[in-house]
Every structure is written in structure tokens, then in C-alpha cells.
Amino acid sequence: MFDNLSVKLERAFKTLKGQGSITEVNVATTVKEIRKALIDADVNYKVAKEVTDTIRQKALGQQVLVSVSPGQLLTKIVDEELTSLMGGEKVDIDIKGDPAVILISGLQGSGKTTFSGKLANMLKKQNRQVLLTACDVYRPAAIEQLKVLGEQIDVEVYAETDHRDPLKIAKNALAHAKAHNKKIVIVDTAGRLAVDEEMMQEITLLKEHLNPSETLFVVDSMTGQDAVNTAKTFNERLNFDGVVLTKLDGDTRGGAALSIKTVVNKPIKFISTGEKMEAIDIFHPDRMARRILG
Ligand code: GDP
């Protein structure tokens, strides 16, 4: 994850090696390298420009202490700016209601079903009573996949296979949850390969009627700038509460993680780093920045 970006940033800081102080000239060279590294990592051009302009201003505005080298100073500034770019503070999901509903949205293949299982598993380990609900009525395999995951993590899965009305299924799932003392209902929905009107209407209808305390948008980070554009479209229609970045274990350039918060102004709440049920992490912007800086 972010290996290339880390290497390139390290190289950028090296341009300051042996320099006794911060000057317009040496900062300009380093900042140019940082901007190039971010763009190569698929960060949105505008975002990369804004963040590196801030880095330059901050660097030039600070006195270098004798004990801190220009390289160290710039590393610290970049750390702060990357953290802020990714949202600053971690933001928890909202779990409210009886039962609380967590609605999972996103394109087909983004990792919604896998993530639904992971989240259920994480909540179950906190001793919460969770019900998974299969609302991807177009792909029988998706319902089966959720049932298999449910069995694996020992969480009940609610599904109906005799009709194709996701809203009816979800409402029945809520009634089932109430009757069986389940406190959180995770609703896995149908995605398409690309954004289409039918999918958007279906997911907005589910949101309107189920009144979820948390609506999450799941996106494959390997899709780079497309991830950011899809997030924008979903957010305009759905006004979701948080983003889940999946497949960060792959050979991803990571640009989505670095630009999504700025572009849609919604926090990244989880990252997914593999197919196993344990491969889920709560997103901490500061930890991620530190990881990028190596
Ligand atoms: P959905 O169509 O959005 O429900 O997507 P799925 O949950 O079925 O995931 C699509 C594929 O991506 C499956 O083969 C998953 O095993 C895989 N997948 C999901 N999350 C991750 C992840 O974080 N890392 C990797 N490497 N694969 C993942």
C-alpha cells in the first residue's frame, strides 16, 4: 500500500539533505517533487496543487531550529498536511435506533458484500447483536455469498428469494430484527458495474424508508480517479455519511484515499485490506499519513 508514494516522498526530502536552511529555491525543488509524487499516486491534480502550495507556505513561514534539519521540518509539515487532507480526526460510525440500520452502497464488485460481513464480524466481537440483510436481489450469487460469510462469522443472514423487492425485504428484515432482539441491521444492496438511474433510485428509496443512522459508500481504491468520480455521484444522490476504501492491499496508487475527503467532504471511516473477514481497519488519518511517510 502506497509503496511508490513513500519512496518518491523520501526521494523528495533527500533533495534537502545537507542544506543548512530552508530557502525559496530548495523548498521549491522539494515541493515540486512532492507534487509530482502525489500526482503519480493518482491524487487529483487540483488537490495536489492545493496541498503542496500550503506545504511551501508553511515551510517558508517557519524558522528552522538548530536541532531540526530542513528535511525533518518538511517531513513534519507534510505529515500534518496529509493527515488534514485525509480528514484530520477519525470519525466513528453512528449506531442509533431500534434496530439501528447501516446501509451499504456502492458499485458492483467494489467489495460491499465482503465489507458487510467484515463489519458484522467486527460489531459481533463487540458483543452487539447483528443481523445481515441480503438486498442484492439481482444476483442470486450475492445472496449466497452473504449467507456463506454469515455462517463463517456466525451472524444470522436475512434473505428472501421468492421476489425481487429490496424495500420489502429490508422492512421484513427490520421486523425480524425486532422480534429476535437484533440491535443492528446491516443492509447489503445491489450495485451495478457503472452508475445507473435504476440503481440510484433503488438505493435512495431504501435510504428514505429505512432511515439508516449510517449510510456507507464502498469504493474500490484500485479504480483511482474513477473512485473519486463515483463517490461524487453517489454523494450527490445519497448524501452518504462515510466512505469505505477497499482493496488497499492491492498494488494501488492510493490517490483515492488522498483525494476523496477533499472532493466529497465526507470522512473515510474504514479501510479494507484483503478478502479475509479480519482484513478491516477503522481509518485513522494520522496513522495513514505516518504510514505513507514510512
Ligand atoms: P460487491 O459486488 O460490491 O458485493 O463486491 P464483493 O464483496 O463481492 O467483492 C468483489 C471481489 O473483491 C470479491 O472477489 C472479494 O473477495 C474481493 N474483495 C473485497 N474486498 C477486498 C479487499 O479489501 N482486498 C482484496 N484483495 N479483495 C477484496
PDB file of N, CA and C in Angstrom, residues 42 44 217 219-220 223-233 255-261 263-264:
ATOM      1  N   ASP A  42      -1.872   9.208  -8.264  1.00  0.00           N
ATOM      2  CA  ASP A  42      -3.258   9.353  -8.719  1.00  0.00           C
ATOM      3  C   ASP A  42      -4.074  10.332  -7.893  1.00  0.00           C
ATOM      4  N   ASN A  44      -5.838  13.662  -7.322  1.00  0.00           N
ATOM      5  CA  ASN A  44      -6.459  14.691  -8.132  1.00  0.00           C
ATOM      6  C   ASN A  44      -5.505  15.904  -8.268  1.00  0.00           C
ATOM      7  N   PHE A 217     -20.592   4.388   1.785  1.00  0.00           N
ATOM      8  CA  PHE A 217     -20.321   4.213   0.360  1.00  0.00           C
ATOM      9  C   PHE A 217     -19.009   3.431   0.237  1.00  0.00           C
ATOM     10  N   VAL A 219     -16.000   1.802  -1.930  1.00  0.00           N
ATOM     11  CA  VAL A 219     -15.354   2.050  -3.227  1.00  0.00           C
ATOM     12  C   VAL A 219     -14.000   1.341  -3.331  1.00  0.00           C
ATOM     13  N   ASP A 220     -13.767   0.804  -4.513  1.00  0.00           N
ATOM     14  CA  ASP A 220     -12.528   0.079  -4.808  1.00  0.00           C
ATOM     15  C   ASP A 220     -11.411   1.096  -5.066  1.00  0.00           C
ATOM     16  N   THR A 223      -9.455   1.757  -8.405  1.00  0.00           N
ATOM     17  CA  THR A 223     -10.016   2.415  -9.588  1.00  0.00           C
ATOM     18  C   THR A 223      -9.598   3.886  -9.693  1.00  0.00           C
ATOM     19  N   GLY A 224      -8.709   4.335  -8.837  1.00  0.00           N
ATOM     20  CA  GLY A 224      -8.089   5.661  -8.973  1.00  0.00           C
ATOM     21  C   GLY A 224      -9.073   6.806  -9.049  1.00  0.00           C
ATOM     22  N   GLN A 225      -8.913   7.631 -10.065  1.00  0.00           N
ATOM     23  CA  GLN A 225      -9.774   8.818 -10.193  1.00  0.00           C
ATOM     24  C   GLN A 225     -11.244   8.455 -10.371  1.00  0.00           C
ATOM     25  N   ASP A 226     -11.517   7.283 -10.959  1.00  0.00           N
ATOM     26  CA  ASP A 226     -12.906   6.844 -11.103  1.00  0.00           C
ATOM     27  C   ASP A 226     -13.559   6.706  -9.735  1.00  0.00           C
ATOM     28  N   ALA A 227     -12.774   6.275  -8.774  1.00  0.00           N
ATOM     29  CA  ALA A 227     -13.297   6.108  -7.409  1.00  0.00           C
ATOM     30  C   ALA A 227     -13.809   7.451  -6.900  1.00  0.00           C
ATOM     31  N   VAL A 228     -13.049   8.494  -7.165  1.00  0.00           N
ATOM     32  CA  VAL A 228     -13.427   9.829  -6.703  1.00  0.00           C
ATOM     33  C   VAL A 228     -14.681  10.301  -7.433  1.00  0.00           C
ATOM     34  N   ASN A 229     -14.738  10.057  -8.742  1.00  0.00           N
ATOM     35  CA  ASN A 229     -15.912  10.493  -9.519  1.00  0.00           C
ATOM     36  C   ASN A 229     -17.168   9.735  -9.097  1.00  0.00           C
ATOM     37  N   THR A 230     -17.044   8.433  -8.870  1.00  0.00           N
ATOM     38  CA  THR A 230     -18.205   7.648  -8.438  1.00  0.00           C
ATOM     39  C   THR A 230     -18.673   8.135  -7.069  1.00  0.00           C
ATOM     40  N   ALA A 231     -17.726   8.430  -6.192  1.00  0.00           N
ATOM     41  CA  ALA A 231     -18.082   8.933  -4.853  1.00  0.00           C
ATOM     42  C   ALA A 231     -18.883  10.220  -4.973  1.00  0.00           C
ATOM     43  N   LYS A 232     -18.463  11.071  -5.884  1.00  0.00           N
ATOM     44  CA  LYS A 232     -19.153  12.348  -6.091  1.00  0.00           C
ATOM     45  C   LYS A 232     -20.601  12.109  -6.520  1.00  0.00           C
ATOM     46  N   THR A 233     -20.786  11.204  -7.485  1.00  0.00           N
ATOM     47  CA  THR A 233     -22.132  10.927  -7.990  1.00  0.00           C
ATOM     48  C   THR A 233     -23.017  10.325  -6.901  1.00  0.00           C
ATOM     49  N   GLY A 255      -4.322   7.171  -4.595  1.00  0.00           N
ATOM     50  CA  GLY A 255      -4.839   8.530  -4.812  1.00  0.00           C
ATOM     51  C   GLY A 255      -6.233   8.737  -4.264  1.00  0.00           C
ATOM     52  N   ALA A 256      -7.050   7.678  -4.321  1.00  0.00           N
ATOM     53  CA  ALA A 256      -8.428   7.805  -3.844  1.00  0.00           C
ATOM     54  C   ALA A 256      -8.433   8.170  -2.365  1.00  0.00           C
ATOM     55  N   ALA A 257      -7.591   7.484  -1.594  1.00  0.00           N
ATOM     56  CA  ALA A 257      -7.543   7.754  -0.151  1.00  0.00           C
ATOM     57  C   ALA A 257      -7.176   9.199   0.102  1.00  0.00           C
ATOM     58  N   LEU A 258      -6.320   9.728  -0.770  1.00  0.00           N
ATOM     59  CA  LEU A 258      -5.811  11.071  -0.528  1.00  0.00           C
ATOM     60  C   LEU A 258      -6.680  12.179  -1.093  1.00  0.00           C
ATOM     61  N   SER A 259      -7.560  11.869  -2.034  1.00  0.00           N
ATOM     62  CA  SER A 259      -8.366  12.983  -2.551  1.00  0.00           C
ATOM     63  C   SER A 259      -9.857  12.911  -2.259  1.00  0.00           C
ATOM     64  N   ILE A 260     -10.355  11.743  -1.841  1.00  0.00           N
ATOM     65  CA  ILE A 260     -11.807  11.578  -1.705  1.00  0.00           C
ATOM     66  C   ILE A 260     -12.409  12.510  -0.654  1.00  0.00           C
ATOM     67  N   LYS A 261     -11.725  12.660   0.463  1.00  0.00           N
ATOM     68  CA  LYS A 261     -12.261  13.507   1.533  1.00  0.00           C
ATOM     69  C   LYS A 261     -12.408  14.956   1.059  1.00  0.00           C
ATOM     70  N   VAL A 263     -12.676  16.028  -2.035  1.00  0.00           N
ATOM     71  CA  VAL A 263     -13.613  16.192  -3.142  1.00  0.00           C
ATOM     72  C   VAL A 263     -15.069  16.044  -2.687  1.00  0.00           C
ATOM     73  N   VAL A 264     -15.379  15.065  -1.840  1.00  0.00           N
ATOM     74  CA  VAL A 264     -16.789  14.894  -1.443  1.00  0.00           C
ATOM     75  C   VAL A 264     -17.097  15.422  -0.034  1.00  0.00           C
TER      76      VAL A 264
END
